[in-house]
Amino acid sequence: MKLSDELPVDHKLAKVYRYGAAFCGLTLLVFGVLGFADELSPFSTDGQSIAGMSTNGVLSLISVLVGLALIGGAVVGGNFASTLNMVVGVLFLLSGFAHIFILDRGANVLDFGMTNVMFSFVMGLIILTFGMYGRVSSKLSHDNPYWRRRHAREAAHESLAARRRARNGGLPAAGGSTPGRALTATDVQRKG
């Protein structure tokens, strides 16, 4: 299965991807806009803070751009939003790890503090979870398109059995039984 495989347009997972991307995008957008409202200098590392996190003009710009990208992903929806969430989530986690090693050094041009690192980890995990929801699990429901793609043979058997049940008014096909459902006396009476 490829990550670019498309979900059905009306699948319930698309809402999770959209709402997750929109929520995280709006959070980042607000943080970035507040940084611009304070007229921060681009590469300042003097410890100005917004919402408890240190910031500067460049970090505000990055927050706005990533926030807009996530909101754009929410508008597009589907697998695009899911994949975008996973990519951005991983980037946030990597950013958190990278900034742990450059705290209190000259390479810390984004003026990250420990609260920024923690925010990067938490936001990365949240975004990543929204992106992976319903795609990466060992216990996906059988109506999930990712389960159906990974278990094509079983999905085909289930679809065939469902079509037979629908054609026979809910009864198993003649001479056979429906997988997972025993033939009852009531079924025999209705059939005869």
Coordinates of C-alpha atoms in Angstrom, one line a residue:
M1 CA 0.0 0.0 0.0
K2 CA 1.2 3.5 -0.8
L3 CA 0.6 6.5 1.3
S4 CA -0.8 8.3 -1.8
D5 CA -3.7 5.8 -2.2
E6 CA -7.0 7.8 -2.1
L7 CA -9.7 7.4 0.4
P8 CA -13.3 7.4 -0.6
V9 CA -14.5 11.1 -0.6
D10 CA -17.1 10.5 2.1
H11 CA -15.0 8.3 4.4
K12 CA -15.2 9.2 8.1
L13 CA -11.4 9.3 8.5
A14 CA -11.2 12.3 6.2
K15 CA -12.9 14.4 8.9
V16 CA -10.2 13.4 11.5
Y17 CA -7.4 14.4 9.1
R18 CA -9.2 17.7 8.3
Y19 CA -10.0 18.7 11.8
G20 CA -6.6 17.8 13.1
A21 CA -4.8 19.8 10.4
A22 CA -7.1 22.8 11.0
F23 CA -6.8 22.7 14.8
C24 CA -3.0 22.5 14.7
G25 CA -2.7 25.0 11.9
L26 CA -4.8 27.6 13.7
T27 CA -2.8 27.1 16.8
L28 CA 0.5 27.8 14.9
L29 CA -1.1 30.7 13.0
V30 CA -2.2 32.4 16.2
F31 CA 1.3 32.0 17.7
G32 CA 2.9 33.4 14.6
V33 CA 0.5 36.3 14.3
L34 CA 1.1 37.2 18.0
G35 CA 4.8 37.3 17.2
F36 CA 4.2 39.7 14.3
A37 CA 1.9 41.9 16.4
D38 CA 4.8 42.4 18.9
E39 CA 7.0 43.6 16.0
L40 CA 9.8 41.2 17.0
S41 CA 13.2 41.6 15.2
P42 CA 14.0 38.7 12.8
F43 CA 16.9 37.1 14.5
S44 CA 16.6 38.4 18.0
T45 CA 17.7 36.1 20.8
D46 CA 17.1 38.3 23.7
G47 CA 14.3 36.1 25.1
Q48 CA 11.1 37.9 24.2
S49 CA 8.3 35.5 24.8
I50 CA 4.7 34.9 23.6
A51 CA 2.4 32.4 25.3
G52 CA 5.3 31.3 27.5
M53 CA 7.6 30.5 24.7
S54 CA 10.6 32.5 23.5
T55 CA 10.3 33.7 19.9
N56 CA 11.6 36.1 17.2
G57 CA 10.5 37.3 13.8
V58 CA 11.8 34.3 11.9
L59 CA 10.1 31.8 14.2
S60 CA 6.8 33.7 13.9
L61 CA 7.2 33.6 10.1
I62 CA 7.8 29.8 10.1
S63 CA 4.8 29.3 12.5
V64 CA 2.5 31.3 10.1
L65 CA 3.7 29.4 7.0
V66 CA 3.4 26.0 8.6
G67 CA 0.0 27.0 10.1
L68 CA -1.2 28.1 6.6
A69 CA 0.1 24.9 5.1
L70 CA -1.8 22.8 7.6
I71 CA -5.0 24.8 7.0
G72 CA -4.5 24.3 3.3
G73 CA -4.2 20.6 4.0
A74 CA -7.5 20.7 5.9
V75 CA -9.2 22.4 3.0
V76 CA -7.9 19.8 0.5
G77 CA -8.6 16.9 3.0
G78 CA -8.4 13.2 2.4
N79 CA -5.0 11.5 2.1
F80 CA -3.3 14.8 1.3
A81 CA -4.2 16.1 4.8
S82 CA -3.2 12.8 6.4
T83 CA 0.2 12.7 4.7
L84 CA 0.8 16.4 5.3
N85 CA 0.0 15.9 9.0
M86 CA 2.5 13.0 9.2
V87 CA 5.3 14.9 7.5
V88 CA 4.8 18.1 9.6
G89 CA 4.5 16.0 12.8
V90 CA 7.8 14.3 12.1
L91 CA 9.4 17.7 11.3
F92 CA 8.3 19.1 14.6
L93 CA 9.7 16.1 16.4
L94 CA 13.0 16.4 14.6
S95 CA 13.1 20.1 15.3
G96 CA 12.6 19.4 19.0
F97 CA 15.5 17.0 19.1
A98 CA 17.8 19.3 17.1
H99 CA 17.0 22.3 19.3
I100 CA 17.8 20.3 22.5
F101 CA 21.4 20.2 21.4
I102 CA 21.7 23.9 20.4
L103 CA 20.0 25.5 23.4
D104 CA 22.2 28.3 24.8
R105 CA 24.4 28.3 21.7
G106 CA 25.0 30.7 18.8
A107 CA 23.3 28.3 16.4
N108 CA 20.0 28.8 18.1
V109 CA 18.8 31.5 15.6
L110 CA 15.1 30.7 16.3
D111 CA 15.6 31.6 20.0
F112 CA 14.2 28.3 21.2
G113 CA 14.0 27.7 24.9
M114 CA 13.1 24.5 26.8
T115 CA 9.4 25.4 26.6
N116 CA 9.7 25.7 22.8
V117 CA 11.3 22.3 22.7
M118 CA 8.5 20.7 24.8
F119 CA 5.9 22.5 22.6
S120 CA 7.6 21.1 19.5
F121 CA 7.5 17.6 20.9
V122 CA 3.9 17.8 22.0
M123 CA 2.6 19.5 18.9
G124 CA 4.6 17.1 16.7
L125 CA 3.0 14.1 18.4
I126 CA -0.5 15.6 18.2
I127 CA -0.1 16.4 14.5
L128 CA 1.5 13.0 13.8
T129 CA -1.3 11.2 15.6
F130 CA -4.0 13.1 13.6
G131 CA -2.1 12.1 10.4
M132 CA -1.7 8.4 11.3
Y133 CA -5.2 7.9 12.8
G134 CA -6.9 5.0 11.0
R135 CA -3.9 4.4 8.7
V136 CA -1.3 2.8 11.0
S137 CA -2.7 0.1 13.4
S138 CA -2.8 -3.6 13.7
K139 CA -6.5 -3.5 14.6
L140 CA -8.2 -1.5 11.8
S141 CA -11.9 -2.2 11.3
H142 CA -12.8 -4.2 8.2
D143 CA -14.6 -1.2 6.5
N144 CA -11.4 0.8 6.7
P145 CA -10.0 1.3 3.2
Y146 CA -6.4 0.7 4.5
W147 CA -7.4 -2.6 6.0
R148 CA -9.2 -3.5 2.7
R149 CA -6.0 -2.6 0.7
R150 CA -3.7 -4.7 2.9
H151 CA -6.1 -7.7 3.1
A152 CA -7.5 -7.7 -0.4
R153 CA -8.4 -11.3 -0.5
E154 CA -10.3 -11.3 2.8
A155 CA -12.0 -8.0 1.8
A156 CA -13.1 -9.6 -1.5
H157 CA -14.6 -12.6 0.3
E158 CA -16.5 -10.3 2.8
S159 CA -17.8 -8.1 -0.1
L160 CA -19.0 -11.2 -2.0
A161 CA -20.7 -12.6 1.1
A162 CA -22.4 -9.2 1.8
R163 CA -23.7 -9.0 -1.8
R164 CA -25.1 -12.5 -1.5
R165 CA -26.8 -11.6 1.7
A166 CA -28.3 -8.5 0.2
R167 CA -29.5 -10.4 -2.9
N168 CA -31.1 -13.1 -0.7
G169 CA -32.8 -10.7 1.7
G170 CA -30.3 -11.2 4.5
L171 CA -30.2 -15.0 4.2
P172 CA -27.1 -16.9 3.4
A173 CA -26.8 -18.3 -0.2
A174 CA -28.3 -21.7 -0.9
G175 CA -26.0 -24.5 0.0
G176 CA -23.6 -22.2 1.8
S177 CA -23.3 -20.3 5.0
T178 CA -22.3 -16.8 5.8
P179 CA -18.9 -16.5 7.4
G180 CA -19.2 -15.8 11.1
R181 CA -22.9 -16.5 11.2
A182 CA -24.5 -19.9 11.8
L183 CA -27.7 -20.9 10.0
T184 CA -30.6 -20.8 12.6
A185 CA -34.0 -22.5 12.6
T186 CA -35.7 -19.2 11.8
D187 CA -33.5 -18.8 8.7
V188 CA -34.5 -22.3 7.5
Q189 CA -38.2 -21.5 8.1
R190 CA -37.9 -18.2 6.1
K191 CA -36.0 -19.9 3.4
G192 CA -38.4 -22.8 3.0

